[in-house]
């Protein structure tokens, strides 16, 4: 009886706050070797939390079966490498019949995402086929009479923006704007589906703007064009996306936050990386996106939001923080409390673990971050997109009119972007990892390779970049 009532509550909540209207979900990642079974997870979310939406990173039948009869709204994902196959009608039909139809209506599948951050891969094959794959998949849903039940979309990193500051000047990257994003937005509008983005104030934060990133009281940032003041970084990021959409004529397409979060543990010297900061960000995030306050350019609205992530994932590569974005440990113990546990459950967890905050090191000596000799251009382009997506200030010198645009090669631009990020991060070793494509050197790169190299000697705010002659 208790499970039935929980199901009815979840179903009513899902109906009440539909579409992009302020419901809270989680990203259920599985890059770990110690997670509970999908059935256990589904049961826990239904009976112990108020989470009513879950995003999966594939269409695993075991997971879809586990969420049957829970009423939780499920989003499934087509992996990036499968996108070209979905341009073929027959393949898309077979996939829907194999992975979607068998689970309906027991499992509440509400959205299919075609890839994740596809434009940031810089993979031309994936990019040129993205919209066609979405259209083909939608045709299949129409043929199965599921198009009104299931939406089609795709999430983007903020690397799709050529400019994001101030928010009113937000615009998409040239080339992607007219050839990919305009037809994509046209498709989303025609099918009443949302434009999905992955904003992470954490990746744009530093010690001096931590309050701005964590929704704390601060002086705010004024947009001189609109005379609107931004009290937090998330609003600025969302409004930059909105401005870019408006520039293409699609201000009426809803925005959904597909991923956002804050790690509870990190490496030495990372500002604001602890369980208190993570709890503060995610708690205030939930309050903010459901408050109907909206943003300066999108007032009086809420945002469907998916917190990253449900679990800490121990097999993820990269710095420590990448493995510690979870709301819960693998044993379903809360990492911290943000108000998503049901009152009857909170009493079972009187305290929450608090990782120790490590002191910030004092970097010494001149070092630079450069691409490894064996790194391929596709991976290096992703590094560029990642850094530029955090803050375009990093990348102005390698834009077409910038001092370091030439030589116009992926390796030269990656050398600048990776080093700029490394210098701005106070030269911490893990900030030159870039999925094992970066290497730290004590030799001036301008003396090692024939490229223009702009070096930030302290931080990106400390001084202007200086061109080092090639």
Short mmCIF file of C-alpha atoms in Angstrom, two decimals:
data_model
loop_
_atom_site.label_atom_id
_atom_site.label_comp_id
_atom_site.label_asym_id
_atom_site.label_seq_id
_atom_site.Cartn_x
_atom_site.Cartn_y
_atom_site.Cartn_z
CA UNK A 1 0.00 0.00 0.00
CA UNK A 2 2.85 2.40 0.88
CA UNK A 3 4.57 1.77 -2.46
CA UNK A 4 1.26 2.32 -4.31
CA UNK A 5 0.71 5.68 -2.56
CA UNK A 6 4.28 6.73 -3.33
CA UNK A 7 3.65 5.84 -6.99
CA UNK A 8 0.46 7.93 -7.09
CA UNK A 9 2.27 10.88 -5.44
CA UNK A 10 5.10 10.70 -7.98
CA UNK A 11 2.65 10.41 -10.89
CA UNK A 12 0.58 13.39 -9.72
CA UNK A 13 3.74 15.44 -9.16
CA UNK A 14 4.91 14.60 -12.67
CA UNK A 15 1.57 15.68 -14.14
CA UNK A 16 1.46 18.89 -12.10
CA UNK A 17 4.93 20.09 -13.12
CA UNK A 18 5.25 19.01 -16.72
CA UNK A 19 7.64 19.98 -19.49
CA UNK A 20 10.19 22.60 -18.50
CA UNK A 21 8.16 23.67 -15.50
CA UNK A 22 10.43 23.29 -12.53
CA UNK A 23 10.64 19.58 -11.77
CA UNK A 24 13.86 18.19 -10.32
CA UNK A 25 15.62 15.15 -11.72
CA UNK A 26 19.00 13.45 -11.43
CA UNK A 27 21.56 12.11 -13.86
CA UNK A 28 21.97 8.38 -13.20
CA UNK A 29 25.53 7.60 -14.31
CA UNK A 30 27.02 4.16 -13.94
CA UNK A 31 30.79 4.58 -14.44
CA UNK A 32 31.49 2.61 -11.27
CA UNK A 33 31.97 -0.96 -10.08
CA UNK A 34 30.18 -0.70 -6.74
CA UNK A 35 26.66 0.57 -7.48
CA UNK A 36 23.45 -1.04 -6.20
CA UNK A 37 21.16 -2.87 -8.62
CA UNK A 38 18.82 -0.77 -10.81
CA UNK A 39 15.81 -2.27 -9.01
CA UNK A 40 17.23 -1.15 -5.66
CA UNK A 41 17.90 2.34 -7.02
CA UNK A 42 14.41 2.72 -8.49
CA UNK A 43 12.82 1.54 -5.25
CA UNK A 44 14.98 3.97 -3.24
CA UNK A 45 14.18 6.99 -5.42
CA UNK A 46 10.46 6.27 -5.35
CA UNK A 47 10.05 5.62 -1.63
CA UNK A 48 12.85 7.66 -0.04
CA UNK A 49 13.20 10.81 -2.18
CA UNK A 50 11.04 13.41 -3.92
CA UNK A 51 12.96 13.02 -7.20
CA UNK A 52 10.49 12.42 -10.01
CA UNK A 53 12.75 12.52 -13.08
CA UNK A 54 15.80 10.45 -14.05
CA UNK A 55 18.14 10.83 -16.99
CA UNK A 56 19.92 7.70 -18.19
CA UNK A 57 23.04 7.81 -20.40
CA UNK A 58 21.86 4.87 -22.53
CA UNK A 59 18.72 2.78 -23.00
CA UNK A 60 19.73 -0.18 -20.84
CA UNK A 61 16.74 -2.59 -20.77
CA UNK A 62 17.55 -3.67 -17.21
CA UNK A 63 17.30 -0.08 -16.00
CA UNK A 64 14.13 0.64 -17.94
CA UNK A 65 12.53 -2.48 -16.52
CA UNK A 66 13.60 -1.46 -13.00
CA UNK A 67 11.68 1.83 -13.25
CA UNK A 68 8.46 0.16 -14.41
CA UNK A 69 5.36 1.11 -12.39
CA UNK A 70 7.20 3.85 -10.46
CA UNK A 71 5.76 6.80 -12.42
CA UNK A 72 9.24 8.39 -12.48
CA UNK A 73 9.76 10.23 -15.77
CA UNK A 74 12.66 8.59 -17.62
CA UNK A 75 14.95 10.14 -20.22
CA UNK A 76 17.06 7.73 -22.28
CA UNK A 77 20.09 8.52 -24.44
CA UNK A 78 21.38 7.42 -27.82
CA UNK A 79 25.21 7.23 -27.51
CA UNK A 80 27.16 9.63 -29.73
CA UNK A 81 28.75 6.91 -31.83
CA UNK A 82 25.33 5.61 -32.90
CA UNK A 83 24.07 8.93 -34.28
CA UNK A 84 24.94 8.27 -37.95
CA UNK A 85 22.96 5.00 -37.85
CA UNK A 86 19.81 6.87 -36.81
CA UNK A 87 19.68 8.76 -40.11
CA UNK A 88 18.48 5.46 -41.62
CA UNK A 89 14.76 4.95 -41.06
CA UNK A 90 15.00 1.18 -40.82
CA UNK A 91 17.68 1.32 -38.11
CA UNK A 92 15.70 3.89 -36.07
CA UNK A 93 12.55 1.76 -36.35
CA UNK A 94 14.34 -1.35 -35.15
CA UNK A 95 15.93 0.53 -32.24
CA UNK A 96 12.59 1.95 -31.05
CA UNK A 97 10.94 -1.48 -31.28
CA UNK A 98 13.82 -3.09 -29.36
CA UNK A 99 14.51 -0.49 -26.67
CA UNK A 100 11.38 1.65 -26.23
CA UNK A 101 8.19 -0.20 -27.21
CA UNK A 102 8.70 -3.21 -24.87
CA UNK A 103 8.82 -0.93 -21.82
CA UNK A 104 5.73 1.16 -22.51
CA UNK A 105 3.50 2.05 -20.82
CA UNK A 106 4.85 0.43 -17.64
CA UNK A 107 7.98 2.61 -17.69
CA UNK A 108 7.28 6.32 -18.05
CA UNK A 109 9.71 7.17 -20.88
CA UNK A 110 9.22 10.85 -21.69
CA UNK A 111 12.29 11.87 -23.70
CA UNK A 112 15.01 10.46 -25.94
CA UNK A 113 18.28 12.38 -26.16
CA UNK A 114 20.25 11.96 -29.36
CA UNK A 115 23.85 12.11 -28.14
CA UNK A 116 25.39 14.36 -25.52
CA UNK A 117 27.38 17.56 -26.18
CA UNK A 118 27.76 16.49 -29.80
CA UNK A 119 29.00 19.86 -31.08
CA UNK A 120 31.79 19.83 -28.50
CA UNK A 121 33.18 16.62 -29.97
CA UNK A 122 34.16 18.52 -33.15
CA UNK A 123 33.38 15.24 -34.96
CA UNK A 124 32.04 16.31 -38.35
CA UNK A 125 30.33 12.98 -39.01
CA UNK A 126 28.33 13.26 -35.79
CA UNK A 127 27.58 16.96 -36.17
CA UNK A 128 26.28 16.85 -39.75
CA UNK A 129 24.04 13.88 -38.94
CA UNK A 130 22.68 15.14 -35.62
CA UNK A 131 19.53 16.97 -36.77
CA UNK A 132 18.70 14.36 -39.41
CA UNK A 133 18.99 11.61 -36.80
CA UNK A 134 16.61 13.52 -34.51
CA UNK A 135 14.15 14.04 -37.34
CA UNK A 136 14.27 10.37 -38.36
CA UNK A 137 13.74 9.20 -34.80
CA UNK A 138 10.78 11.55 -34.49
CA UNK A 139 9.27 10.11 -37.69
CA UNK A 140 9.46 6.67 -36.11
CA UNK A 141 7.70 7.93 -32.97
CA UNK A 142 4.97 9.44 -35.15
CA UNK A 143 4.54 6.10 -36.90
CA UNK A 144 4.23 4.37 -33.53
CA UNK A 145 1.82 7.08 -32.22
CA UNK A 146 4.31 7.96 -29.47
CA UNK A 147 5.31 11.46 -30.63
CA UNK A 148 3.00 13.19 -28.16
CA UNK A 149 4.28 11.10 -25.30
CA UNK A 150 8.03 11.16 -26.01
CA UNK A 151 10.13 14.21 -26.91
CA UNK A 152 13.39 14.24 -28.87
CA UNK A 153 16.25 16.58 -27.91
CA UNK A 154 20.03 16.72 -27.37
CA UNK A 155 22.09 18.40 -24.60
CA UNK A 156 24.82 20.98 -25.27
CA UNK A 157 27.81 22.27 -23.33
CA UNK A 158 28.27 26.02 -23.08
CA UNK A 159 31.08 25.59 -25.58
CA UNK A 160 28.43 26.20 -28.29
CA UNK A 161 28.59 29.89 -27.35
CA UNK A 162 31.01 32.20 -29.13
CA UNK A 163 30.27 34.87 -26.55
CA UNK A 164 28.61 34.70 -23.15
CA UNK A 165 29.60 37.86 -21.29
CA UNK A 166 27.68 40.01 -20.76
CA UNK A 167 24.68 37.66 -21.06
CA UNK A 168 22.80 39.98 -23.41
CA UNK A 169 25.53 39.48 -26.05
CA UNK A 170 25.33 35.70 -25.98
CA UNK A 171 25.58 34.16 -29.44
CA UNK A 172 26.30 30.75 -30.89
CA UNK A 173 29.59 29.90 -32.56
CA UNK A 174 29.80 30.91 -36.19
CA UNK A 175 29.06 28.03 -38.53
CA UNK A 176 27.21 26.03 -35.91
CA UNK A 177 24.62 28.79 -35.54
CA UNK A 178 23.12 28.70 -39.05
CA UNK A 179 24.08 25.20 -40.21
CA UNK A 180 23.26 23.15 -37.10
CA UNK A 181 21.59 25.07 -34.28
CA UNK A 182 19.04 26.99 -36.35
CA UNK A 183 17.58 23.84 -37.97
CA UNK A 184 17.85 22.05 -34.60
CA UNK A 185 15.89 24.80 -32.85
CA UNK A 186 13.35 24.80 -35.67
CA UNK A 187 12.85 21.06 -35.11
CA UNK A 188 12.50 21.53 -31.34
CA UNK A 189 9.94 24.28 -31.82
CA UNK A 190 7.91 22.22 -34.28
CA UNK A 191 7.86 19.22 -31.95
CA UNK A 192 7.36 21.22 -28.72
CA UNK A 193 10.64 19.92 -27.31
CA UNK A 194 13.14 21.81 -25.13
CA UNK A 195 16.64 23.11 -25.88
CA UNK A 196 18.87 21.36 -23.36
CA UNK A 197 22.12 22.72 -21.90
CA UNK A 198 24.73 21.65 -19.33
CA UNK A 199 25.68 24.78 -17.34
CA UNK A 200 28.27 24.29 -14.59
CA UNK A 201 29.06 27.38 -12.49
CA UNK A 202 31.62 25.17 -10.71
CA UNK A 203 33.84 25.05 -13.79
CA UNK A 204 33.66 28.83 -14.17
CA UNK A 205 34.36 29.57 -10.52
CA UNK A 206 37.50 30.61 -8.69
CA UNK A 207 38.26 31.75 -5.15
CA UNK A 208 37.44 35.40 -5.91
CA UNK A 209 34.01 34.69 -7.46
CA UNK A 210 32.97 31.73 -5.34
CA UNK A 211 30.07 33.62 -3.73
CA UNK A 212 28.72 34.47 -7.20
CA UNK A 213 28.88 30.81 -8.24
CA UNK A 214 27.30 29.46 -5.02
CA UNK A 215 24.24 31.74 -4.92
CA UNK A 216 25.67 33.58 -1.91
CA UNK A 217 25.18 37.31 -1.24
CA UNK A 218 27.55 39.29 -3.47
CA UNK A 219 27.83 42.62 -5.26
CA UNK A 220 26.45 41.13 -8.47
CA UNK A 221 27.57 41.62 -12.07
CA UNK A 222 26.02 44.37 -14.15
CA UNK A 223 25.17 43.86 -17.81
CA UNK A 224 25.87 47.31 -19.22
CA UNK A 225 23.63 46.70 -22.24
CA UNK A 226 20.46 45.82 -20.35
CA UNK A 227 21.32 47.49 -17.01
CA UNK A 228 20.32 44.21 -15.36
CA UNK A 229 22.35 42.92 -12.43
CA UNK A 230 23.16 39.23 -12.09
CA UNK A 231 23.25 37.84 -8.56
CA UNK A 232 24.53 34.38 -9.54
CA UNK A 233 26.51 32.74 -12.33
CA UNK A 234 23.84 30.21 -13.31
CA UNK A 235 21.42 32.99 -14.31
CA UNK A 236 24.15 34.61 -16.39
CA UNK A 237 24.89 31.33 -18.16
CA UNK A 238 21.22 30.63 -18.89
CA UNK A 239 20.59 34.15 -20.15
CA UNK A 240 23.60 33.95 -22.46
CA UNK A 241 22.02 30.83 -24.00
CA UNK A 242 18.64 32.59 -24.19
CA UNK A 243 20.21 35.60 -25.94
CA UNK A 244 21.83 33.30 -28.50
CA UNK A 245 18.51 31.55 -29.13
CA UNK A 246 16.72 34.88 -29.43
CA UNK A 247 19.27 36.06 -31.99
CA UNK A 248 18.18 33.14 -34.20
CA UNK A 249 14.49 33.82 -33.57
CA UNK A 250 13.73 31.05 -31.07
CA UNK A 251 13.15 32.81 -27.75
CA UNK A 252 9.92 30.80 -27.35
CA UNK A 253 11.65 27.41 -27.09
CA UNK A 254 11.91 26.17 -23.49
CA UNK A 255 15.33 25.67 -21.90
CA UNK A 256 16.00 22.57 -19.77
CA UNK A 257 19.07 22.19 -17.56
CA UNK A 258 20.24 18.71 -18.52
CA UNK A 259 23.25 18.70 -16.18
CA UNK A 260 24.56 20.87 -13.38
CA UNK A 261 26.20 20.10 -10.07
CA UNK A 262 29.05 20.64 -7.65
CA UNK A 263 31.64 18.12 -6.38
CA UNK A 264 31.96 17.34 -2.69
CA UNK A 265 35.62 16.37 -2.84
CA UNK A 266 38.59 17.42 -4.93
CA UNK A 267 42.35 17.73 -5.13
CA UNK A 268 44.58 20.01 -3.12
CA UNK A 269 43.97 23.70 -3.65
CA UNK A 270 40.57 23.60 -5.37
CA UNK A 271 38.47 26.49 -4.06
CA UNK A 272 35.06 25.58 -2.64
CA UNK A 273 35.37 21.84 -3.24
CA UNK A 274 33.88 20.27 -0.12
CA UNK A 275 30.61 18.76 1.01
CA UNK A 276 29.34 22.04 2.49
CA UNK A 277 29.80 23.92 -0.79
CA UNK A 278 28.27 21.08 -2.80
CA UNK A 279 25.27 20.94 -0.49
CA UNK A 280 24.92 24.73 -0.63
CA UNK A 281 25.00 24.86 -4.43
CA UNK A 282 22.57 22.02 -5.04
CA UNK A 283 20.16 23.07 -2.28
CA UNK A 284 20.04 26.66 -3.55
CA UNK A 285 19.85 25.41 -7.13
CA UNK A 286 16.67 23.46 -6.34
CA UNK A 287 15.18 26.44 -4.55
CA UNK A 288 16.09 28.83 -7.35
CA UNK A 289 14.90 26.88 -10.41
CA UNK A 290 11.58 26.01 -8.77
CA UNK A 291 10.91 29.46 -7.25
CA UNK A 292 9.35 31.07 -10.36
CA UNK A 293 11.76 33.98 -9.94
CA UNK A 294 13.42 33.07 -13.21
CA UNK A 295 16.42 34.96 -14.55
CA UNK A 296 16.84 38.67 -15.44
CA UNK A 297 16.02 37.98 -19.11
CA UNK A 298 13.55 35.15 -18.38
CA UNK A 299 11.59 36.33 -15.33
CA UNK A 300 8.72 34.50 -13.65
CA UNK A 301 9.56 31.04 -14.89
CA UNK A 302 10.93 27.74 -13.63
CA UNK A 303 13.37 25.30 -15.18
CA UNK A 304 13.24 21.54 -15.41
CA UNK A 305 16.63 20.63 -13.92
CA UNK A 306 18.74 17.48 -13.66
CA UNK A 307 21.37 17.43 -10.92
CA UNK A 308 24.64 15.74 -11.75
CA UNK A 309 24.82 13.17 -10.38
CA UNK A 310 22.95 10.51 -8.46
CA UNK A 311 26.09 8.62 -7.35
CA UNK A 312 29.78 9.17 -6.83
CA UNK A 313 31.34 7.15 -9.68
CA UNK A 314 34.67 5.58 -8.76
CA UNK A 315 35.80 4.57 -12.27
CA UNK A 316 35.66 8.02 -13.82
CA UNK A 317 38.96 9.33 -15.10
CA UNK A 318 40.46 12.75 -14.44
CA UNK A 319 40.86 14.77 -11.24
CA UNK A 320 39.30 13.66 -7.96
CA UNK A 321 36.30 15.96 -8.32
CA UNK A 322 35.09 14.03 -11.40
CA UNK A 323 34.41 11.03 -9.16
CA UNK A 324 32.63 13.03 -6.47
CA UNK A 325 29.64 14.83 -7.99
CA UNK A 326 27.18 12.36 -6.44
CA UNK A 327 24.32 13.11 -4.08
CA UNK A 328 24.64 9.58 -2.70
CA UNK A 329 27.35 7.06 -1.97
CA UNK A 330 26.97 3.64 -3.65
CA UNK A 331 25.42 2.30 -0.43
CA UNK A 332 22.69 5.00 -0.79
CA UNK A 333 24.04 6.98 2.15
CA UNK A 334 23.58 10.71 1.44
CA UNK A 335 26.82 12.58 0.81
CA UNK A 336 24.96 15.64 2.14
CA UNK A 337 21.38 16.82 2.56
CA UNK A 338 19.76 19.17 0.03
CA UNK A 339 16.14 18.52 0.97
CA UNK A 340 15.27 15.76 -1.50
CA UNK A 341 14.86 13.01 1.12
CA UNK A 342 11.38 12.34 2.43
CA UNK A 343 10.91 13.40 6.10
CA UNK A 344 10.50 9.80 7.28
CA UNK A 345 13.91 8.93 5.80
CA UNK A 346 15.96 11.90 7.06
CA UNK A 347 15.86 10.55 10.63
CA UNK A 348 17.88 7.55 9.47
CA UNK A 349 20.79 9.82 8.48
CA UNK A 350 21.51 12.14 11.42
CA UNK A 351 24.89 13.23 10.08
CA UNK A 352 26.68 13.58 6.78
CA UNK A 353 30.36 12.95 6.04
CA UNK A 354 32.46 16.06 5.59
CA UNK A 355 35.72 15.73 3.63
CA UNK A 356 38.62 17.71 5.04
CA UNK A 357 39.51 20.92 3.21
CA UNK A 358 43.14 20.82 2.15
CA UNK A 359 45.29 23.95 2.18
CA UNK A 360 46.04 25.73 -1.10
CA UNK A 361 49.60 25.18 -2.30
CA UNK A 362 52.04 27.90 -3.18
CA UNK A 363 53.07 27.17 -6.77
CA UNK A 364 56.74 27.76 -7.46
CA UNK A 365 58.79 27.81 -10.63
CA UNK A 366 57.81 28.43 -14.22
CA UNK A 367 55.88 25.61 -15.85
CA UNK A 368 53.62 25.35 -18.87
CA UNK A 369 50.95 22.95 -20.08
CA UNK A 370 51.26 21.72 -23.67
CA UNK A 371 49.61 18.97 -25.77
CA UNK A 372 51.34 15.63 -25.79
CA UNK A 373 52.98 14.81 -29.11
CA UNK A 374 50.71 11.83 -29.71
CA UNK A 375 47.40 13.61 -28.98
CA UNK A 376 45.07 13.56 -31.99
CA UNK A 377 43.37 16.68 -33.32
CA UNK A 378 39.85 15.52 -32.45
CA UNK A 379 40.76 15.21 -28.79
CA UNK A 380 42.65 18.51 -28.82
CA UNK A 381 39.62 20.25 -30.33
CA UNK A 382 37.53 18.94 -27.43
CA UNK A 383 40.09 20.48 -25.07
CA UNK A 384 39.68 23.83 -26.82
CA UNK A 385 35.89 23.59 -26.65
CA UNK A 386 36.03 22.69 -22.95
CA UNK A 387 38.27 25.62 -21.98
CA UNK A 388 36.46 28.14 -24.16
CA UNK A 389 33.11 26.90 -22.82
CA UNK A 390 34.19 27.75 -19.28
CA UNK A 391 35.02 31.35 -20.11
CA UNK A 392 35.56 32.89 -23.55
CA UNK A 393 38.08 35.29 -21.97
CA UNK A 394 40.48 32.34 -22.12
CA UNK A 395 40.11 32.11 -25.88
CA UNK A 396 39.90 35.65 -27.24
CA UNK A 397 43.56 35.62 -28.38
CA UNK A 398 42.92 32.55 -30.59
CA UNK A 399 39.79 33.93 -32.21
CA UNK A 400 40.15 35.14 -35.78
CA UNK A 401 41.04 38.72 -34.82
CA UNK A 402 43.18 37.68 -31.84
CA UNK A 403 46.92 38.05 -31.40
CA UNK A 404 47.43 34.28 -31.31
CA UNK A 405 45.09 33.17 -34.08
CA UNK A 406 48.02 32.27 -36.35
CA UNK A 407 49.18 29.67 -36.98
CA UNK A 408 45.56 28.59 -37.45
CA UNK A 409 45.95 24.94 -36.43
CA UNK A 410 44.17 22.83 -33.85
CA UNK A 411 47.45 21.97 -32.10
CA UNK A 412 48.52 25.62 -31.82
CA UNK A 413 45.13 26.74 -30.51
CA UNK A 414 44.98 23.80 -28.09
CA UNK A 415 48.45 24.70 -26.80
CA UNK A 416 47.24 28.20 -26.00
CA UNK A 417 43.88 27.15 -24.47
CA UNK A 418 45.26 24.30 -22.36
CA UNK A 419 48.06 26.47 -21.01
CA UNK A 420 45.74 29.40 -20.29
CA UNK A 421 43.51 27.13 -18.22
CA UNK A 422 46.52 25.61 -16.43
CA UNK A 423 48.00 29.03 -15.58
CA UNK A 424 44.64 30.34 -14.37
CA UNK A 425 44.28 27.31 -12.12
CA UNK A 426 47.49 28.16 -10.24
CA UNK A 427 49.47 25.46 -12.06
CA UNK A 428 47.94 22.42 -10.38
CA UNK A 429 49.09 19.19 -12.05
CA UNK A 430 45.60 17.77 -12.55
CA UNK A 431 44.58 20.90 -14.46
CA UNK A 432 46.96 19.84 -17.24
CA UNK A 433 45.59 16.31 -17.50
CA UNK A 434 42.91 16.92 -20.17
CA UNK A 435 42.10 13.20 -20.30
CA UNK A 436 45.80 12.38 -20.48
CA UNK A 437 46.48 14.58 -23.54
CA UNK A 438 48.36 17.34 -21.68
CA UNK A 439 51.92 17.42 -20.41
CA UNK A 440 53.66 19.82 -18.02
CA UNK A 441 56.99 21.22 -19.16
CA UNK A 442 59.57 23.49 -17.56
CA UNK A 443 60.79 24.63 -20.97
CA UNK A 444 59.24 27.71 -22.57
CA UNK A 445 56.88 26.29 -25.26
CA UNK A 446 57.75 29.10 -27.64
CA UNK A 447 61.28 27.68 -27.71
CA UNK A 448 60.08 24.11 -28.24
CA UNK A 449 57.57 24.44 -31.04
CA UNK A 450 57.01 26.95 -33.76
CA UNK A 451 53.74 28.37 -32.53
CA UNK A 452 52.53 31.59 -31.05
CA UNK A 453 52.21 31.07 -27.30
CA UNK A 454 50.38 33.45 -24.97
CA UNK A 455 51.29 32.84 -21.34
CA UNK A 456 49.28 33.85 -18.28
CA UNK A 457 51.90 34.23 -15.58
CA UNK A 458 49.51 34.39 -12.61
CA UNK A 459 45.82 34.10 -13.47
CA UNK A 460 43.50 35.14 -16.25
CA UNK A 461 42.45 38.16 -14.21
CA UNK A 462 45.93 39.13 -13.07
CA UNK A 463 47.29 40.56 -16.29
CA UNK A 464 46.74 40.69 -20.02
CA UNK A 465 48.14 37.88 -22.16
CA UNK A 466 51.49 38.67 -23.68
CA UNK A 467 52.40 37.41 -27.13
CA UNK A 468 55.61 35.42 -27.14
CA UNK A 469 57.31 35.62 -30.55
CA UNK A 470 57.48 32.30 -32.38
#
